Amino acid sequence: MRKRLFIISLAFLVFAQGVFVEAADDPLTARNVLNSIKRGREYIISQQQPDGSWNGVGTNTFQVGVTSLCLLSLMNSGMTPDDPVIARGLKWLRAVKEPAPTFTYEISLMIMALTAAKEGARDNLRIFNLAQKLEKGQRKSGENAGGWGYTGSMGGSDRSNVQYAILGLRDAAYYGIPVDRKVWERAREHWLNSQGADGGWNYSAQNGSGTTGSMTVAGIASLAITSSFLRDQKEEDAQGNPICCQPPESDEPIDRAVRWLARNFSVHSNPKAGGHWLYYLYGLERAGRLNGRRFFGTHDWYREGTRVLLNRQSKRDGSWVGIGNGESNPIIGTSFALLFLSKGLAPVLINKMKLGPRDPDDREQVLGELWNRHPKDVNNLVEHISTLPKWPKLLTWQTLDFDKAVANNGLQEMMQAPILFVTSENDLSELMSDKHVEMLRDYFTQGGFLFASKGCKSKAFDQGMYRLVERLFPDGTTSLMPLEQTHPVYRSEYLLDPENVKLFGVDVGCRTAIIYSPEDLGCLWDKRMVVDPPGRSQDLKTAIARALRIGVNVVAYVTGREPPNKLDEQKLLDESEDRETLRSILKIAKLRHTGDWDAAPHAVKKLLQALEKSFGIVSGNRPIKLPASDPSLYRYTLLYMHGQRPFELSQEEIRNVRRYLEHGGVLFVDACCGSSKFDSSFRELMKQMFPDIPLERIPVDHELFTSGIGHDLKSVRRRAPLNDQGKGILKPVERSGPPFLEGININGRYAVIYSKYDISCALEKQTSLSCIGYVPQDAAKIATNVVLYSVLQDVAPEQPDKKK
């Protein structure tokens, strides 16, 4: 009867899920965007000529530039030189005879395409020669000093050619080609001297045009690029120590341009211009990404732009058509759209917290900017990580205004990045109100991570970190403590010496949720440069490399080198949610024990969300937390139990749980992160509870693993480090195969289902590199099947006879 009732209820929910299940998600998901990119890519591929080139303007005049642009868009959207389309295009491009190309656009785009291919030394000489053309083509003096025209220094100069020359030289420098420092200095001066009184830029001085969006985003990005190659401040004191905490160089020109863009923002057209819409969007992506901005004013530029692009994509062939010269041809228009979509989709690795006393005359400004003494710190760390093997090749970061996030209840905004970084000279505890602390506590509950670094040797910041942790966890269950030398952060990417790298942490559930460095890491990250400036000492280079390694290890520990997708935002846990559907059928209780019985406090809630997502089963029952001695265990369909530490149950508790299981109940257990200590305790418990019934592996062909119960679990993925002995760099490997579950079989049904590999922490997405267990998607499937199996038993938990 119980089984039939559940099936009838499930059928009703599937039929009427419009009532019980939340409304359909916003169509702006990573899946939809990736599908749009795929269709655009297929269009570009379909237009390739038999010789490997593309011709997007009706003649062969700009064939090098168009071919380079197409290759650039395809490689940034996921293709590689191993793909025949890319190989043919590169072969054609490399066959271009000198002195071609001669136009600034084409020279720059050819550099960008060849460097994106990353095929080593074979292109070094060609890229060097192309970079030399750009250097020689820069105007050295006069009204247009620092600029480029269509054919270099000949004729007038315009800022569109200038931005492309800068992009080409930037990619050449990142590839290892030397670029004269004076080129960057002149280019920077060109943008500073040509900025309009309104904060934006026009196309050129010659044509007297007004400020436009496309030229303003070009200026924002160009200033960010040129400044990254220039450092004017003194770097070391007389003793060779790094000089930190100097007043940062002014970003006022960029701030003025950002304010102009915020006032005139649009993704439907190029602001203040009649055309070049897609060209502008490609520049908008660059301006946002290179400056760590998710918003211009109140506008989320990537989400807003992507919605428009998805709406305007051709339903017939997947192309885009822009407005004006060039991009009215769908080959060029589609290339710009692909570059916006694919580069803008780069995962956000770190949010940098903006926090401090506000300027009363400008609430956007923080007095003293002590949170941002080293403006390029996080940018440089993230850029460095992008160059490392096994990491995504394009990562980004953002500034998070914590005051605004609190005022707007912006927990989802905080969750867009897996790491929140904060550094300052202020006492954070004094800066944070109770609402700030509550938001930060919720952030940890949702799986967030705080990476803190003391700014400028500030005692106030150091002491404030301890006070902040006390406010976050007033029950005293955790505190800021030195990390053990065996902590996986010391070997997550590089082998760090715990004696020389002092890190402190706070453990929350399955993981360390706060790591604090008493060093000013941001100062040294800020000094990282692609090309070291003249005279930089080896000691400083070593110090910078060490600081970067510490940062990389923390990021690797938190993300496992797999930062979350930018658009697929995590569904937040709703503590107020208490829907009644199926409460009488599906009830879960979490079992208390003497160990860390609540190591993953929200695993059950995540499990219920997975049931809803996969099967439309909406269960609002909050998991009850009961001691094993509670006589009301029989009221619950399933008991859930986990932990990482050794534990025990009393003889009374053992008898009570056994009676529950013998009368139809199910106990579901896993060892958080594959903890051997918990595993040993659990196996001893089973010997005491069922001395005559072995804990045995559940056969892989058991109904528990079939679609007849829920998900087909023939093959699931499990991750474990190759080295888990604390002696070497963690190298997690992923293995596929049937689930490994063990159980206690009572009268033909499994009353105990146990996983020695982690499920709970994976459900919370709080695993680290050292965590041995199933990947989150498959952990959810396994747990879902266990719940459905427990409900679909013909035997329901019955109240035991108290006389027994």
XYZ file of C-alpha atoms in Angstrom, residues 130-452:
323
model
C 54.783 41.617 -36.982
C 55.347 43.246 -33.576
C 58.256 45.207 -35.026
C 55.943 46.529 -37.746
C 53.568 47.804 -35.083
C 56.359 49.383 -33.051
C 57.725 51.172 -36.108
C 54.227 52.196 -37.141
C 53.499 54.089 -33.939
C 53.548 57.880 -34.306
C 56.376 59.203 -32.161
C 55.449 62.896 -32.010
C 52.921 65.475 -33.054
C 49.223 65.776 -32.458
C 48.670 62.014 -32.756
C 51.744 60.932 -30.783
C 51.408 57.390 -29.482
C 48.755 56.490 -32.019
C 48.430 54.396 -35.164
C 46.591 54.862 -38.405
C 45.394 52.302 -40.924
C 48.906 51.930 -42.273
C 50.890 52.710 -39.142
C 52.400 56.176 -38.904
C 51.298 57.222 -42.389
C 48.393 59.657 -42.511
C 46.085 60.329 -39.592
C 45.561 58.302 -36.447
C 42.341 56.909 -35.026
C 41.622 55.252 -31.746
C 40.181 52.115 -33.283
C 43.526 51.313 -34.906
C 45.262 52.316 -31.668
C 43.326 49.805 -29.574
C 44.015 46.985 -32.039
C 47.728 47.765 -32.120
C 47.762 47.610 -28.313
C 45.895 44.288 -28.351
C 48.355 42.819 -30.840
C 51.419 44.015 -28.910
C 49.934 42.781 -25.624
C 49.498 39.264 -27.004
C 53.011 39.372 -28.480
C 54.456 40.375 -25.091
C 52.551 37.596 -23.318
C 53.977 35.197 -25.897
C 57.486 36.260 -24.913
C 58.232 38.762 -27.692
C 60.028 41.871 -26.357
C 58.142 45.145 -26.750
C 59.884 48.459 -26.146
C 58.696 50.078 -22.909
C 58.498 53.440 -24.689
C 55.764 52.035 -26.942
C 53.572 51.435 -23.892
C 54.415 54.855 -22.463
C 53.501 56.667 -25.682
C 50.304 54.642 -26.104
C 49.201 55.405 -22.558
C 49.863 59.114 -23.016
C 47.857 59.029 -26.236
C 44.740 57.851 -24.383
C 45.258 60.167 -21.419
C 45.750 63.224 -23.650
C 42.756 62.472 -25.867
C 40.165 61.808 -23.155
C 37.204 64.129 -23.487
C 35.900 66.464 -20.810
C 32.908 64.137 -20.391
C 35.200 61.204 -19.557
C 34.853 59.329 -22.854
C 36.705 59.168 -26.164
C 35.875 59.892 -29.757
C 37.140 58.204 -32.907
C 39.840 60.718 -33.807
C 40.894 64.317 -33.450
C 40.669 64.868 -37.194
C 37.006 64.167 -37.820
C 35.667 66.077 -34.819
C 33.282 63.263 -33.869
C 31.706 63.047 -30.456
C 32.217 60.513 -27.695
C 31.018 56.992 -28.492
C 30.602 53.810 -26.534
C 32.929 51.773 -28.739
C 35.814 54.221 -28.350
C 35.197 54.671 -24.619
C 35.386 50.940 -23.895
C 38.511 50.902 -26.088
C 40.043 53.575 -23.867
C 39.135 51.755 -20.639
C 40.713 48.507 -21.848
C 43.760 50.210 -23.386
C 44.604 52.072 -20.181
C 44.313 48.820 -18.223
C 46.651 47.069 -20.659
C 49.293 49.781 -20.916
C 49.424 50.325 -17.153
C 50.070 46.595 -16.632
C 53.379 46.999 -18.491
C 54.416 50.151 -16.649
C 55.453 50.647 -13.029
C 56.684 54.048 -11.931
C 56.860 53.487 -8.180
C 59.988 52.500 -6.296
C 59.870 48.781 -5.551
C 62.479 48.090 -2.855
C 63.995 49.905 0.097
C 67.719 50.225 0.826
C 67.743 46.778 2.481
C 66.132 45.112 -0.528
C 62.720 44.665 1.117
C 59.599 45.140 -1.035
C 58.025 48.550 -0.602
C 54.311 48.085 0.002
C 51.352 50.299 0.755
C 52.360 53.308 -1.293
C 49.459 55.477 -2.384
C 48.117 53.696 -5.472
C 48.515 55.328 -8.837
C 45.406 57.233 -9.791
C 42.701 55.383 -11.718
C 40.759 58.611 -12.196
C 40.878 58.471 -16.041
C 39.351 54.993 -16.007
C 36.857 55.977 -13.298
C 35.691 58.948 -15.386
C 35.271 56.729 -18.432
C 33.364 54.142 -16.412
C 31.005 56.850 -15.166
C 30.376 57.974 -18.762
C 29.621 54.412 -19.774
C 27.284 53.907 -16.810
C 25.338 57.043 -17.770
C 25.059 56.046 -21.416
C 25.007 52.273 -21.108
C 23.338 50.114 -23.728
C 23.744 46.620 -25.138
C 21.173 47.171 -27.884
C 23.357 49.626 -29.766
C 26.712 51.393 -29.674
C 26.061 54.373 -27.323
C 26.104 57.746 -29.089
C 26.968 56.113 -32.426
C 24.963 54.971 -35.400
C 26.679 51.658 -35.996
C 29.390 49.168 -35.029
C 27.166 47.507 -32.421
C 28.923 44.107 -32.349
C 32.342 45.737 -32.503
C 31.296 47.730 -29.425
C 30.115 44.603 -27.572
C 33.467 42.915 -28.155
C 35.155 46.011 -26.660
C 32.652 46.107 -23.779
C 33.604 42.541 -22.819
C 37.266 43.512 -22.765
C 36.658 46.655 -20.685
C 34.662 44.715 -18.111
C 36.923 41.682 -17.871
C 40.273 43.504 -17.734
C 39.047 45.844 -15.000
C 37.262 43.227 -12.901
C 33.835 44.803 -13.335
C 30.624 42.837 -13.401
C 28.599 46.045 -13.467
C 28.780 49.377 -15.235
C 26.527 51.420 -13.014
C 23.650 49.039 -12.300
C 24.092 47.111 -15.532
C 25.359 43.524 -15.510
C 27.055 43.910 -18.884
C 27.582 40.227 -19.708
C 24.110 39.012 -18.826
C 22.388 41.923 -20.516
C 24.532 41.666 -23.641
C 24.134 37.910 -23.842
C 20.347 38.109 -23.634
C 20.302 40.482 -26.585
C 22.707 38.356 -28.615
C 20.712 35.164 -28.007
C 17.569 36.984 -29.092
C 19.136 38.416 -32.259
C 20.945 35.284 -33.445
C 19.681 34.014 -36.783
C 17.313 31.103 -36.265
C 18.189 29.888 -39.743
C 21.976 29.634 -39.741
C 23.204 30.766 -36.303
C 24.886 33.950 -37.533
C 24.729 37.548 -36.328
C 24.600 40.688 -38.434
C 25.634 44.034 -37.031
C 25.339 47.609 -38.208
C 27.774 49.512 -40.389
C 31.003 48.770 -42.203
C 32.393 45.289 -41.834
C 30.034 43.751 -39.297
C 27.045 43.992 -41.628
C 28.720 40.958 -43.191
C 27.664 37.983 -41.024
C 31.157 36.451 -41.032
C 32.611 39.478 -39.247
C 29.496 40.130 -37.169
C 29.376 36.520 -35.970
C 33.075 36.593 -35.078
C 32.579 39.637 -32.831
C 29.526 38.042 -31.189
C 31.426 34.797 -30.523
C 34.296 36.696 -28.933
C 31.895 38.520 -26.608
C 30.045 35.362 -25.604
C 33.012 33.024 -25.178
C 35.496 35.381 -23.522
C 32.813 36.927 -21.314
C 31.812 33.447 -20.142
C 35.208 33.030 -18.457
C 34.699 31.700 -14.903
C 34.874 34.287 -12.132
C 37.511 32.900 -9.794
C 37.652 35.568 -7.073
C 35.483 38.392 -5.786
C 37.576 41.130 -4.183
C 35.747 42.703 -1.260
C 35.289 46.460 -1.345
C 34.661 47.627 2.212
C 35.433 50.675 4.323
C 34.125 54.048 5.504
C 32.348 55.850 2.642
C 33.093 59.284 1.271
C 30.023 61.363 2.273
C 30.187 63.280 -1.017
C 30.564 60.185 -3.218
C 29.107 56.985 -1.819
C 30.893 54.968 -4.489
C 34.245 55.843 -2.956
C 35.761 54.355 0.182
C 37.825 56.780 2.238
C 41.520 56.051 1.910
C 40.828 53.101 -0.400
C 42.551 50.881 2.181
C 40.782 47.831 0.734
C 42.533 48.493 -2.583
C 46.065 49.630 -1.745
C 47.322 47.250 -4.412
C 44.740 47.514 -7.211
C 46.240 44.834 -9.446
C 46.728 42.188 -6.755
C 43.828 39.856 -7.545
C 43.954 40.632 -11.255
C 47.589 39.543 -11.416
C 46.998 36.386 -9.364
C 44.094 35.307 -11.578
C 45.995 36.150 -14.749
C 48.952 34.117 -13.470
C 46.714 31.127 -12.704
C 45.357 31.265 -16.262
C 48.861 30.566 -17.557
C 49.323 27.388 -15.497
C 48.855 23.853 -16.841
C 45.586 22.065 -15.959
C 43.737 25.336 -15.313
C 41.168 27.011 -17.583
C 43.012 29.285 -19.998
C 40.763 32.273 -19.392
C 39.736 33.202 -15.861
C 38.531 36.467 -14.453
C 37.731 38.268 -11.210
C 35.405 40.980 -9.966
C 35.138 43.678 -7.358
C 32.315 43.016 -4.899
C 30.924 46.036 -3.074
C 30.073 44.311 0.192
C 27.943 47.185 1.503
C 25.779 47.033 -1.628
C 25.585 43.244 -1.472
C 24.267 43.459 2.095
C 21.841 46.278 1.285
C 20.471 44.398 -1.745
C 20.461 40.957 -0.109
C 22.951 39.994 -2.795
C 23.980 36.553 -1.593
C 23.615 35.202 -5.124
C 26.048 37.871 -6.316
C 28.560 36.760 -3.688
C 28.160 33.152 -4.788
C 29.137 33.919 -8.386
C 32.774 33.403 -7.387
C 33.982 30.522 -5.193
C 36.395 32.788 -3.282
C 35.928 36.133 -1.562
C 39.274 37.862 -1.042
C 39.726 40.652 1.475
C 42.725 42.714 2.481
C 42.854 45.987 4.347
C 44.536 47.965 7.093
C 41.232 48.374 8.927
C 39.719 46.157 11.597
C 37.131 44.194 9.600
C 35.074 43.441 12.674
C 34.598 47.157 13.331
C 33.616 47.782 9.705
C 30.965 45.058 9.659
C 27.520 45.517 11.138
C 25.464 42.574 12.352
C 23.893 42.421 8.879
C 27.341 42.154 7.281
C 28.229 39.313 9.624
C 24.922 37.559 8.969
C 25.457 37.800 5.208
C 28.972 36.413 5.552
C 27.690 33.577 7.732
C 25.045 32.754 5.087
C 27.781 32.840 2.460
C 29.673 30.115 4.332
C 26.476 28.104 4.706
C 26.070 28.147 0.943
C 29.635 26.897 0.427
C 31.507 30.202 0.147
C 35.149 30.706 1.122
C 36.967 33.723 2.582
C 40.642 34.293 1.777
C 42.061 37.088 3.946
